[in-house]
Each structure stands twice: as structure tokens, then as C-alpha cells.
mmCIF file of C-alpha atoms in Angstrom:
data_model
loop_
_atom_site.group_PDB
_atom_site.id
_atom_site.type_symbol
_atom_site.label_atom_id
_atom_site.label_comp_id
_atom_site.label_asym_id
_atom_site.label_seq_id
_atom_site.Cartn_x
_atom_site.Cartn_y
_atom_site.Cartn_z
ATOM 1 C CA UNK A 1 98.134 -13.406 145.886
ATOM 2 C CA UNK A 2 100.487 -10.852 144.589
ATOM 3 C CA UNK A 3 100.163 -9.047 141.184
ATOM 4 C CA UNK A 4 100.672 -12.286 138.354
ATOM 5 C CA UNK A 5 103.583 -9.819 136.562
ATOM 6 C CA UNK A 6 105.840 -10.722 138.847
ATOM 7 C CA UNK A 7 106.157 -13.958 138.587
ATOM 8 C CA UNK A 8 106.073 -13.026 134.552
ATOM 9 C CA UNK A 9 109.115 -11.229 135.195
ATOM 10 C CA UNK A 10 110.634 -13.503 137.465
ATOM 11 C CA UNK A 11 110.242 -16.411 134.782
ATOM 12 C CA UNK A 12 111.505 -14.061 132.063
ATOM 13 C CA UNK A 13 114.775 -12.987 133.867
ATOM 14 C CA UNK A 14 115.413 -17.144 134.845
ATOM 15 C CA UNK A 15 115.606 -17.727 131.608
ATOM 16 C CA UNK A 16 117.618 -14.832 130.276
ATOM 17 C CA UNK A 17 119.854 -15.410 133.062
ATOM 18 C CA UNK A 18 120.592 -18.664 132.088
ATOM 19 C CA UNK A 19 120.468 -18.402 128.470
ATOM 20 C CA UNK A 20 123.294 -15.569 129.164
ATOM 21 C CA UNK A 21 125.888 -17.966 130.494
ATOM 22 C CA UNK A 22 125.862 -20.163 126.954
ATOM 23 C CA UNK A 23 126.458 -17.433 124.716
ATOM 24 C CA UNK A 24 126.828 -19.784 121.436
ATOM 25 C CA UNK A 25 122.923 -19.601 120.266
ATOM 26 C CA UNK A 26 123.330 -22.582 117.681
ATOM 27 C CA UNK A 27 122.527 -25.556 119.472
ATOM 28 C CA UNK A 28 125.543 -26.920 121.460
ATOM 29 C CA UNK A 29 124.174 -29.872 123.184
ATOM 30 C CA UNK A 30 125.813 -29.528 126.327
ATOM 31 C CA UNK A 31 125.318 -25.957 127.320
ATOM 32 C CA UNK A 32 121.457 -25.456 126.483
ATOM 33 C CA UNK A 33 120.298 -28.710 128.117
ATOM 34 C CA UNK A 34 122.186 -27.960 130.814
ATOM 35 C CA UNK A 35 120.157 -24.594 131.045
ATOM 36 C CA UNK A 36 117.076 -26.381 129.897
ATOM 37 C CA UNK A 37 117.525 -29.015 132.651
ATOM 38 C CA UNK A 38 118.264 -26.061 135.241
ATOM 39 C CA UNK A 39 115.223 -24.738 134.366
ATOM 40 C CA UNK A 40 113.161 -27.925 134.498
ATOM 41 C CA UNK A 41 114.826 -28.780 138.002
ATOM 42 C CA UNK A 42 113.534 -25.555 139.341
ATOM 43 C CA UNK A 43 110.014 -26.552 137.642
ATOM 44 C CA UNK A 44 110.235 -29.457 139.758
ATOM 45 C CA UNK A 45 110.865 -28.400 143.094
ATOM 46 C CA UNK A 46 108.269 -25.873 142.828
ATOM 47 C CA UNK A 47 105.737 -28.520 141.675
ATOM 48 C CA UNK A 48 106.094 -30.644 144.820
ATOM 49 C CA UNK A 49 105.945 -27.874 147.263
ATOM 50 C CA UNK A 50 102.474 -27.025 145.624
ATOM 51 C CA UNK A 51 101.597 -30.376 144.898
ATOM 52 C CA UNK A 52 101.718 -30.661 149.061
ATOM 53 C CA UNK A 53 99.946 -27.620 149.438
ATOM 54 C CA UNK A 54 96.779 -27.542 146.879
ATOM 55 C CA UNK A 55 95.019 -30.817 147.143
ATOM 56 C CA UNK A 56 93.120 -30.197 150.220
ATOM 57 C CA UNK A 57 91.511 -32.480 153.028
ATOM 58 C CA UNK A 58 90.069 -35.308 151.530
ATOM 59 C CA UNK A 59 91.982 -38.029 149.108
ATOM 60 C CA UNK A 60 90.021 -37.106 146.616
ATOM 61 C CA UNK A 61 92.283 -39.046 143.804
ATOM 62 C CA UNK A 62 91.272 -42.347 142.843
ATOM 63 C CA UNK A 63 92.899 -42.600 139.623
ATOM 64 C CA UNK A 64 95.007 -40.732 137.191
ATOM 65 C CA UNK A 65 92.416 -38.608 135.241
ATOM 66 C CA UNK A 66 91.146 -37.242 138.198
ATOM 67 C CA UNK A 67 94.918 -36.544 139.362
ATOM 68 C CA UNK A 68 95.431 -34.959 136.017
ATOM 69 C CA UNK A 69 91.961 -32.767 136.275
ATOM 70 C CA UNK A 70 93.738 -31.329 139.427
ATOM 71 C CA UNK A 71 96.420 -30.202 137.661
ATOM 72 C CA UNK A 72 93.877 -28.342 134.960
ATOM 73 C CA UNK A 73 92.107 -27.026 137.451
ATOM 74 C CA UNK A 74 93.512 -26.223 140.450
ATOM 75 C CA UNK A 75 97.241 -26.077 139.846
ATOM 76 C CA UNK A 76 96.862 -23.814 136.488
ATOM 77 C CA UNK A 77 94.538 -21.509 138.481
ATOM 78 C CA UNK A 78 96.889 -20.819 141.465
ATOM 79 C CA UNK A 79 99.741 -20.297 139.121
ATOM 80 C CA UNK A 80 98.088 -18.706 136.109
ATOM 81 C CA UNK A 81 95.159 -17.528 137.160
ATOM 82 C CA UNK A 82 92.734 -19.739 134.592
ATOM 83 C CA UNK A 83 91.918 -23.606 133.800
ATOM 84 C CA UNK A 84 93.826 -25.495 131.590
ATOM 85 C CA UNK A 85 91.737 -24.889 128.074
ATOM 86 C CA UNK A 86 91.437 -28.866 126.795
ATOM 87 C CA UNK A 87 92.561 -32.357 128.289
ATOM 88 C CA UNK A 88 92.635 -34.800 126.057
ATOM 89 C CA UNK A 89 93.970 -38.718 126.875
ATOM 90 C CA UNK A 90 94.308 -41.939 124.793
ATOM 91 C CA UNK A 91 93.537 -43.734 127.928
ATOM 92 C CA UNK A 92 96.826 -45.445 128.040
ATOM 93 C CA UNK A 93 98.984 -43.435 129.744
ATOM 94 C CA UNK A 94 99.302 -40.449 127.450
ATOM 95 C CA UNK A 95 97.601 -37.115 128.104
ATOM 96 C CA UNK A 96 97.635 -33.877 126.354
ATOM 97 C CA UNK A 97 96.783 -31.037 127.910
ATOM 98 C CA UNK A 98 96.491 -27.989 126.092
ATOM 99 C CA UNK A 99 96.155 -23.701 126.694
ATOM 100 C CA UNK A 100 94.684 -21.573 124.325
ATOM 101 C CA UNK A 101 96.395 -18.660 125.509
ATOM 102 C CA UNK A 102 99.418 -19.525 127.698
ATOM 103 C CA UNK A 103 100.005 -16.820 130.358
ATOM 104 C CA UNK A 104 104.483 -17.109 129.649
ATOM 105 C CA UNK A 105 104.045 -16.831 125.924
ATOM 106 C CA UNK A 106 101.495 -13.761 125.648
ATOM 107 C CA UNK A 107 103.884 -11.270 125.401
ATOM 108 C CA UNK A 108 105.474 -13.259 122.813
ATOM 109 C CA UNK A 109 102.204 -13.599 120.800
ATOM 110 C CA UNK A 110 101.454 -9.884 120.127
ATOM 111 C CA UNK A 111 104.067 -8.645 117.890
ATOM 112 C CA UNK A 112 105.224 -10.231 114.451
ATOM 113 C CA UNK A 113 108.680 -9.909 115.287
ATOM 114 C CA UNK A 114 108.608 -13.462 117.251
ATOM 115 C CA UNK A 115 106.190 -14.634 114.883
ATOM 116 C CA UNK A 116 108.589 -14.839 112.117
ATOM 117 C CA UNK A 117 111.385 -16.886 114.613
ATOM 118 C CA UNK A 118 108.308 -19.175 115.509
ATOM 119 C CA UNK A 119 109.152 -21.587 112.431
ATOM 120 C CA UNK A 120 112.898 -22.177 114.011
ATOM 121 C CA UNK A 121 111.262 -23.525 117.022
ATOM 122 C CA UNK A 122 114.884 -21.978 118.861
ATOM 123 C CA UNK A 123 113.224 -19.639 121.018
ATOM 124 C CA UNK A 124 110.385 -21.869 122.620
ATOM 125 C CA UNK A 125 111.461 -24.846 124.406
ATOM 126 C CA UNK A 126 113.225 -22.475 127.001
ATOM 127 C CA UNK A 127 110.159 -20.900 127.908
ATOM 128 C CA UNK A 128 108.243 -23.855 128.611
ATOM 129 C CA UNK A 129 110.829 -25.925 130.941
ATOM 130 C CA UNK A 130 109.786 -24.551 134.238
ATOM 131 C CA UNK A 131 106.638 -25.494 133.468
ATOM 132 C CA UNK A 132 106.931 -28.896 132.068
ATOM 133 C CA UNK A 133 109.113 -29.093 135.435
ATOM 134 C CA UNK A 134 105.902 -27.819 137.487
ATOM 135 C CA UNK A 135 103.889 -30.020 135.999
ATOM 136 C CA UNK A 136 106.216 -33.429 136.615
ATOM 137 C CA UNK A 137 107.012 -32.015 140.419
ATOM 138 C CA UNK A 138 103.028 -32.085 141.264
ATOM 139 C CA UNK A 139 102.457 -35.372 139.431
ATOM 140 C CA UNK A 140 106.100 -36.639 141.231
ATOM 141 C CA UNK A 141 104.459 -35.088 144.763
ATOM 142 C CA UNK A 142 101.129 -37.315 144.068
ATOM 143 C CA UNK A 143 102.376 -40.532 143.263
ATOM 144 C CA UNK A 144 103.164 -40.506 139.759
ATOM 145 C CA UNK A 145 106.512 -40.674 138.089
ATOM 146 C CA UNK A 146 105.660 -39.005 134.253
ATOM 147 C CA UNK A 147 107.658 -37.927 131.332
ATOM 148 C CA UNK A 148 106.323 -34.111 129.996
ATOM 149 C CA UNK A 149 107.224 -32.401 127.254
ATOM 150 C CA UNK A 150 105.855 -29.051 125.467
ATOM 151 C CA UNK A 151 105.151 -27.841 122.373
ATOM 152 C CA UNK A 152 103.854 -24.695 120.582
ATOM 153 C CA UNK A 153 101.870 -24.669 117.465
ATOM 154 C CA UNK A 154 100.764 -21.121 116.718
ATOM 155 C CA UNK A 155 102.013 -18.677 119.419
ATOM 156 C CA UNK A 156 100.093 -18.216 122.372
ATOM 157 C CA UNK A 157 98.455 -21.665 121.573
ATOM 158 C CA UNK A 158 100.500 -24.186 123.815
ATOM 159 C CA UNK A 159 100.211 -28.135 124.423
ATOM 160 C CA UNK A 160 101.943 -30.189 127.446
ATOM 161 C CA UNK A 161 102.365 -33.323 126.881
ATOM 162 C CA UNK A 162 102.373 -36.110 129.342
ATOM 163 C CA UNK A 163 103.552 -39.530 129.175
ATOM 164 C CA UNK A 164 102.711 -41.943 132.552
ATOM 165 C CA UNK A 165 104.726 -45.450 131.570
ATOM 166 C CA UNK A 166 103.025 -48.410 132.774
ATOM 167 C CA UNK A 167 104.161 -49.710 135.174
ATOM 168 C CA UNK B 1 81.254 -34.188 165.218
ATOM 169 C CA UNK B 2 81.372 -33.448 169.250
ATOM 170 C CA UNK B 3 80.717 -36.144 171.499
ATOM 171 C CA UNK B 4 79.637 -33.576 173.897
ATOM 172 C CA UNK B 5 81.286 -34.408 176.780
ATOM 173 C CA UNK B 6 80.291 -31.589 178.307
ATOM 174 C CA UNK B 7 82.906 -28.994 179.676
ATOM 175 C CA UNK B 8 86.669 -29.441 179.265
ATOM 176 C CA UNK B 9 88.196 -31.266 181.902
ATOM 177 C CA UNK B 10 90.465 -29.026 183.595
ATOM 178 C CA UNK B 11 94.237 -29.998 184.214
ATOM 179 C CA UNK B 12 94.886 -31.545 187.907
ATOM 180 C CA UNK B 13 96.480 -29.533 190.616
ATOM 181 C CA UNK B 14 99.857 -31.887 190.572
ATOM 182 C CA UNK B 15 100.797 -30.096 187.245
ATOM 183 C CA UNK B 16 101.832 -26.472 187.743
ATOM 184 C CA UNK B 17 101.087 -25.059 184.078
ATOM 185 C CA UNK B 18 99.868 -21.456 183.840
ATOM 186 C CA UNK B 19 96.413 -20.989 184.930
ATOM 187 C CA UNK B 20 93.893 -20.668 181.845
ATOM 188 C CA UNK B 21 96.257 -22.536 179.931
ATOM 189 C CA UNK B 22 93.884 -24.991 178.487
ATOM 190 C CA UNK B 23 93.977 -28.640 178.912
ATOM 191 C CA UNK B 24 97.618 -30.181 179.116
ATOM 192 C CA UNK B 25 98.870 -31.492 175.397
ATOM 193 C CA UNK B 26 98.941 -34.699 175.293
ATOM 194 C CA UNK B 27 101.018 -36.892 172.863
ATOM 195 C CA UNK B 28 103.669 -38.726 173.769
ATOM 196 C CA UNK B 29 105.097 -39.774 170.413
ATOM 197 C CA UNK B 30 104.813 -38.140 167.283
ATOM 198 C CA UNK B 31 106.541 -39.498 163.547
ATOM 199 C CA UNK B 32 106.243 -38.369 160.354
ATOM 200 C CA UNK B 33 106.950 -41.177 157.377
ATOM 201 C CA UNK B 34 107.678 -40.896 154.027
ATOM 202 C CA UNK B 35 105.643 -42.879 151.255
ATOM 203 C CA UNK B 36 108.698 -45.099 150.818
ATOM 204 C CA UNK B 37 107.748 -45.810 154.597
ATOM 205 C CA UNK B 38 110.918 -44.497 156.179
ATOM 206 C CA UNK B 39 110.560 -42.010 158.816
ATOM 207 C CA UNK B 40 111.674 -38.314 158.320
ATOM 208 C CA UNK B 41 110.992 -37.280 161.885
ATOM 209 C CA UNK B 42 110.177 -38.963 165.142
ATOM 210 C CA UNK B 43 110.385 -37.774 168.679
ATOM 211 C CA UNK B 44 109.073 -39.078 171.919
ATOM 212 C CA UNK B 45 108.495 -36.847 175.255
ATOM 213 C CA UNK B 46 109.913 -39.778 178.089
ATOM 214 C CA UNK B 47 113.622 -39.814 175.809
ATOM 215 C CA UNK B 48 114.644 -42.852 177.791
ATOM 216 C CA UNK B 49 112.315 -45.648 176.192
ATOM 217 C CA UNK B 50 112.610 -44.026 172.758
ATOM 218 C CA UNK B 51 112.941 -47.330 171.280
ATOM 219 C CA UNK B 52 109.578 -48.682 172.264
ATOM 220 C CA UNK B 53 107.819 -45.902 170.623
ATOM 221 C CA UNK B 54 109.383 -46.612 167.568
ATOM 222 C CA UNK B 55 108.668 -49.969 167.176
ATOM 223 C CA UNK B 56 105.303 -48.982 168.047
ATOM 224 C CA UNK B 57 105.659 -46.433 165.076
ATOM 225 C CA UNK B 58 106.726 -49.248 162.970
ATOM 226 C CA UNK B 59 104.243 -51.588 163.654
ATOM 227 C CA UNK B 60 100.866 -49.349 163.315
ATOM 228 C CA UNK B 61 102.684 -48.793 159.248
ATOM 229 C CA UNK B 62 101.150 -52.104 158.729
ATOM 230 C CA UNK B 63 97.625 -50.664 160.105
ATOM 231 C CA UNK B 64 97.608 -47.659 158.618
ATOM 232 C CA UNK B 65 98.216 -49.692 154.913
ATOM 233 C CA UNK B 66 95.320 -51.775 155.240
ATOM 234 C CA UNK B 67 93.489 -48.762 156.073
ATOM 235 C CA UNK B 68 94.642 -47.063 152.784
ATOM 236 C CA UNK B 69 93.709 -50.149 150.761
ATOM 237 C CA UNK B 70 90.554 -50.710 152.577
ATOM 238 C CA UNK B 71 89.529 -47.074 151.693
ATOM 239 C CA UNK B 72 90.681 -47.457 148.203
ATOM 240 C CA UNK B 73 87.777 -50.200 147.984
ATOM 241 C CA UNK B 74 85.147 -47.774 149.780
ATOM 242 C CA UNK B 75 82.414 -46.897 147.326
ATOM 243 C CA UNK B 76 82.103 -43.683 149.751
ATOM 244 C CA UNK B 77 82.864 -40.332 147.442
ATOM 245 C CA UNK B 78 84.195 -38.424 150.831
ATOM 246 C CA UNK B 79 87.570 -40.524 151.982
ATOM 247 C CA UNK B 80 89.225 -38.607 154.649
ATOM 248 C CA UNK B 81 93.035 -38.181 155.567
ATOM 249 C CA UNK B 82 92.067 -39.262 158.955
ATOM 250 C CA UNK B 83 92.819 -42.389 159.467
ATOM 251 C CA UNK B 84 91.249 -42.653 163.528
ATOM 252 C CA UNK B 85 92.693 -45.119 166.233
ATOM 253 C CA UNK B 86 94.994 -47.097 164.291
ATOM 254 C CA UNK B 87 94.970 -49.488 167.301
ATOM 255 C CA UNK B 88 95.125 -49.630 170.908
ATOM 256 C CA UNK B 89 97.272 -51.039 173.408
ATOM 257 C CA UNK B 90 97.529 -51.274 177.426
ATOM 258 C CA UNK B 91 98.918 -47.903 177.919
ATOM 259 C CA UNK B 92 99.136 -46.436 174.968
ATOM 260 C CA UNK B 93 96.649 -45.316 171.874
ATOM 261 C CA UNK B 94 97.626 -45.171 168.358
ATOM 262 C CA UNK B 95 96.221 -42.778 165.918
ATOM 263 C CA UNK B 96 97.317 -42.126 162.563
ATOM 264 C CA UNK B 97 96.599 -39.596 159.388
ATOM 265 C CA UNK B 98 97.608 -39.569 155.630
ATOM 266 C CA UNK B 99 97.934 -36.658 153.108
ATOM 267 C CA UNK B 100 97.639 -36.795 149.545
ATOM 268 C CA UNK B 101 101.305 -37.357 149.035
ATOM 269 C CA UNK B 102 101.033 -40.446 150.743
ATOM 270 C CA UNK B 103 103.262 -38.904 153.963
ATOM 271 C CA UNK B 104 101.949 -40.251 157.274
ATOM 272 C CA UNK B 105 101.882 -38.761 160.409
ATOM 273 C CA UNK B 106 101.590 -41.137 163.276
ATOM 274 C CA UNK B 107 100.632 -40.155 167.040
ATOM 275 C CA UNK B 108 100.862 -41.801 170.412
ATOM 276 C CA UNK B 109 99.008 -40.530 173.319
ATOM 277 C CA UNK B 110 98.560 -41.899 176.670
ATOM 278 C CA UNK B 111 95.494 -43.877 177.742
ATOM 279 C CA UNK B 112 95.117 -42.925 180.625
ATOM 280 C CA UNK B 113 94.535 -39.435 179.541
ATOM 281 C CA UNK B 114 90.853 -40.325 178.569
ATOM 282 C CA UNK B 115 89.757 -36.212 178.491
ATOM 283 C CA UNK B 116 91.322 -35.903 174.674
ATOM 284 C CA UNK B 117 88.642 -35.976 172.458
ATOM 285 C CA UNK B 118 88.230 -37.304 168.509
ATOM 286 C CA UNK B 119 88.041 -33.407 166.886
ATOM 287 C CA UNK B 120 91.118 -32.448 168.922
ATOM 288 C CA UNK B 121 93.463 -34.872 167.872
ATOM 289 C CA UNK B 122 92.101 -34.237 164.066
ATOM 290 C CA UNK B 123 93.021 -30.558 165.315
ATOM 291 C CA UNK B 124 96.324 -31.773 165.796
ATOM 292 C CA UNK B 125 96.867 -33.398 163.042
ATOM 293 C CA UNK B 126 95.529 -30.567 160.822
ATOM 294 C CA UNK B 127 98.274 -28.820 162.581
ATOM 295 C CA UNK B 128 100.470 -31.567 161.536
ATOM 296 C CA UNK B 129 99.947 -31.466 158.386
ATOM 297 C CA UNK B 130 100.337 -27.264 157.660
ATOM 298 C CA UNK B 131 103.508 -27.665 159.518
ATOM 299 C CA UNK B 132 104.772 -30.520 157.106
ATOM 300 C CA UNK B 133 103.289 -28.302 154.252
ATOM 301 C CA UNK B 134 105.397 -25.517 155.111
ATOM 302 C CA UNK B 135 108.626 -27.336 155.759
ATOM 303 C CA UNK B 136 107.967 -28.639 152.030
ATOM 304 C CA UNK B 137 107.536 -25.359 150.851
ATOM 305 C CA UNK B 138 110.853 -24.215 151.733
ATOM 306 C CA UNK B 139 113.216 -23.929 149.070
ATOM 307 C CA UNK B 140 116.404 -25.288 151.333
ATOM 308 C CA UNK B 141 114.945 -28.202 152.237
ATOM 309 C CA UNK B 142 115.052 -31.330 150.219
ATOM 310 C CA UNK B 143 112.144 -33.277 150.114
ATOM 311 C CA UNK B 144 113.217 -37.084 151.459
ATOM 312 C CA UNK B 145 114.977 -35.744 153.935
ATOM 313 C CA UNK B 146 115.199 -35.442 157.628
ATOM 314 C CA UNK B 147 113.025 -32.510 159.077
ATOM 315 C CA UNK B 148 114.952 -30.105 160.718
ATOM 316 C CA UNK B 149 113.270 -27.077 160.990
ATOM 317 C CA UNK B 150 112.727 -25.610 163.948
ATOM 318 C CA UNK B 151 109.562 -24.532 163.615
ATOM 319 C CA UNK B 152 108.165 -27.730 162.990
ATOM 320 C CA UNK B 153 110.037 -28.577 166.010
ATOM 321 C CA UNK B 154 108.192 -26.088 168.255
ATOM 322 C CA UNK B 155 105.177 -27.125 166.624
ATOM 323 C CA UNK B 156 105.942 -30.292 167.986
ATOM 324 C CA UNK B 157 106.643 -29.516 171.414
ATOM 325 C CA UNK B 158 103.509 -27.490 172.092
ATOM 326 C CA UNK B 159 101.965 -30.615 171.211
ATOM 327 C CA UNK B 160 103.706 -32.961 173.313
ATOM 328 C CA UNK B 161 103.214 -33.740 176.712
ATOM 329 C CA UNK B 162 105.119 -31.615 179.518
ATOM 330 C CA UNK B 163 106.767 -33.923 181.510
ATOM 331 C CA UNK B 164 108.369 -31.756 184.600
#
């Protein structure tokens, strides 16, 4: 696997890139969720290729929590090189899933400057749409359609959150 | 695994492949499905009855979803993406496989070809099944569409039967 940077850098750049075409930073609602949905998309597509490519050889998912335990374990660790930190579920259909130190928002977490734009909440939702994308494209590629959002606490402490409707 | 059948059965003299070639590859039909159960790539080696083979396709759907169900029931820990002989009919055998993505591959082989053994068409399938992987992982495709890379195609061929 090549160095993890790169696909820091990669994700960084995405999201300046597309934060660059809606100059206005107060939130206009239909540039950023354009971006934001962009960014998701992408998220996506890359979560069903590896949601085809992971899981290996047997059908080893009987039910959702052990679909979800995938995603902890094995999809965090080929992307970010560690396990999810905490799953937590209310057994109907809503899991949290939470990282203690989110590989995207490190560099983020070590200075005060961001610290002091954390409280806005502006900066963070960008960050954490591929992602939330990733994570919906692997569920999507294994049978479950799933609502996820993200949200950030204290900095490099991040929770996904993921709603299954029943069906 | 191996039935040990003892030494490959060499290919007969009527077929002029290139010595030390191997046995000759033997499906006849080969169809990838989507979980909605629509098909997003099918070919057949004799082009003229095409249509045969894929009602044959369509037909062993049915087998392969009792299979799923039935193994959804096992108590067994280990349920495999082989699915085996889906069923068999005068001339032709039916075997099928499903990934974790609920995409099914489906093969048809000949019967008469009775020197292909259980571990080479899981072989096949694992082949199958990297391919598939692979065309998903390409950024230009769109998954739910019709497969048209070529080197899933190739794949294919080397796997179908050479009819001269």
C-alpha cells in the first residue's frame, strides 16, 4: 500500500478544489451542498468498489452488526490504517460509530488556530463528506441502503452516524 | 478437496490446441447477474442457440435463491460463495456462485466433458469473481451497468470452450 499521505493530500486538495469554485464562505445553500454532495458522491463510488473488494470468500454477514463490524474493522484499516475506536447501536437501526483520533482531521487537531473556528462548526462538515460517502457506498455495495452523517465534538475526536430505516 | 482422479486427462487428438496447453476450457455459457436479478453480462461459445442458454440462465436464478435462503437457515459458521451444481440437465450442467454483494455468476459446461473437476470450476469462478472485482473498481464504469471491459472479456474467452 502506498505511503497513507497521499491519500491525505489527495483528500485535502478535493476539498479545496471544490470549496474554491463557491467563493461566498457564508452559507449559500446551493453552492456548498452542491460541493458537499460532490464530495459525498465521490465517497460513494469509492465505497462500492471496496465494498466488492474487502469482504473476502465466505458470506460471512448474517445480519447488520456484523456488516457494520466490517466496516470498523476491515474497511477503516485498509483506508486508515487502524479500527474504528467505539461502535455503539440502539439496536433499532441506528449506529454510531466513533474515532478517537480521525486520520483527515489530525492535522487539524494540533494547532489552536482551528481550535478557535471549531465552535462555528463551518470548517468540518466538508472534511467528513467523502467519508460519510465511503461509508454509505460499502453499506450500498452489501445490501443496505443507510442514511450517514458526521459530527465532531472536540477535534480529532470524530463520530459517524448511521441511520438503517426499517424497512 | 481433490477427488483424486488421478492424472489430468489429456485433450483428444481431434482438437489441434498447442501441445502442453493443459486441458481444453470448458464452459459453454457464462452470465453475470445483478442482485436486482438482471444480467450485466452473458455470452455463450455456439452464438447460434444463444437463446437457450439464456433461458437456462434464467431459470437456475430460481435455484440459486433457494440456495441463498437455504444457507441463510444453515446453523454452519463457514457459508461459502460457492453455490455447486445448481442443477443438471441432458447435455448440459449448471453451476452457480454468489459474492457478498449479492452478484451471481452463473456457468454452463458441457456434460459430456466429464474430465472437469469440482476445485477447477471453483478456480474459475475465483477467477470470476477478481475479474468482476476489478471491473468494479474502475472509476469509468458505473456499477448496474453492462460490462464492457475488455479484459473481463478475455478473461472470458480463455475460459470458454474453443469451438474451431
Amino acid at each position: 500500500m502506498a505511503d497513507t499521505v497521499l491519500f491525505e493530500f489527495l483528500h485535502t486538495e478535493m476539498v479545496a478544489e471544490l470549496w474554491a469554485h463557491d467563493p461566498d464562505p457564508d452559507p449559500g445553500p446551493g453552492g456548498q451542498k452542491m460541493s458537499l454532495s460532490v464530495l459525498e458522491g465521490m465517497g460513494f463510488r469509492v465505497g462500492q468498489a471496496l465494498g466488492e473488494r474487502l469482504p473476502r470468500e465466505t458470506l460471512a454477514f448474517r445480519e447488520e452488526l456484523d456488516v457494520l463490524k466490517f466496516l470498523c474493522k476491515d474497511l477503516w484499516v485498509a483506508v486508515f490504517q487502524k479500527q474504528m475506536d467505539s461502535l455503539r447501536t440502539n439496536h433499532q437501526g441506528t449506529y454510531v460509530l466513533q474515532d478517537n483520533s480521525f486520520p483527515l482531521l489530525l492535522p487539524m487537531a494540533s494547532g489552536l488556530q482551528y481550535l478557535e473556528e471549531a465552535p462555528k462548526g463551518c470548517p468540518r462538515p466538508r472534511f467528513l463528506a467523502f467519508t460519510c460517502g465511503l461509508l454509505r457506498g460499502a453499506l450500498y455495495t452489501l445490501g443496505i441502503e443507510s442514511v450517514v452523517t458526521a459530527s465532531v465534538a472536540a477535534l480529532p475526536v470524530c463520530k459517524f452516524q448511521v441511520v438503517i430505516p426499517k424497512s | 478437496m481433490g477427488r483424486g482422479l488421478g492424472g489430468r486427462v489429456t485433450s483428444g487428438g481431434s482438437r489441434d490446441a498447442v501441445p502442453g496447453a493443459g486441458p481444453p476450457k470448458m464452459a459453454v455459457c457464462i452470465a453475470v447477474i445483478a442482485k436486482e436479478n438482471y444480467p450485466l453480462y452473458i455470452r455463450s461459445t455456439p452464438t447460434e442457440n444463444e437463446l437457450k442458454f439464456h433461458y437456462m440462465v434464467h431459470t437456475s436464478l430460481d435455484v440459486v435463491d433457494e440456495k441463498i435462503s437455504a444457507m441463510g437457515k444453515a446453523l454452519v459458521d463457514q457459508r461459502e460463495l460457492y453455490l455447486g451444481l445448481l442443477y443438471p440437465t441432458e447435455d448440459y450442467k449448471v453451476y452457480g456462485y454468489v459474492t457478498n454483494s449479492k452478484v451471481k455468476f452463473v456457468m454452463v459446461v458441457d456434460s459430456s466433458n466429464t474430465a472437469l473437476r469440482d476445485n477447477e470450476i471453483r478456480s474459475m469462478f475465483r477467477k470470476l469473481h477478481n475479474s468482476y472485482t476489478d471491473v468494479m473498481c474502475n472509476p469509468f464504469y458505473n456499477p448496474g451497468d453492462r460490462i464492457q471491459s475488455r479484459a473481463f472479456d478475455n478473461m472470458v474467452t480463455s475460459m470458454m470452450i474453443q469451438v474451431c
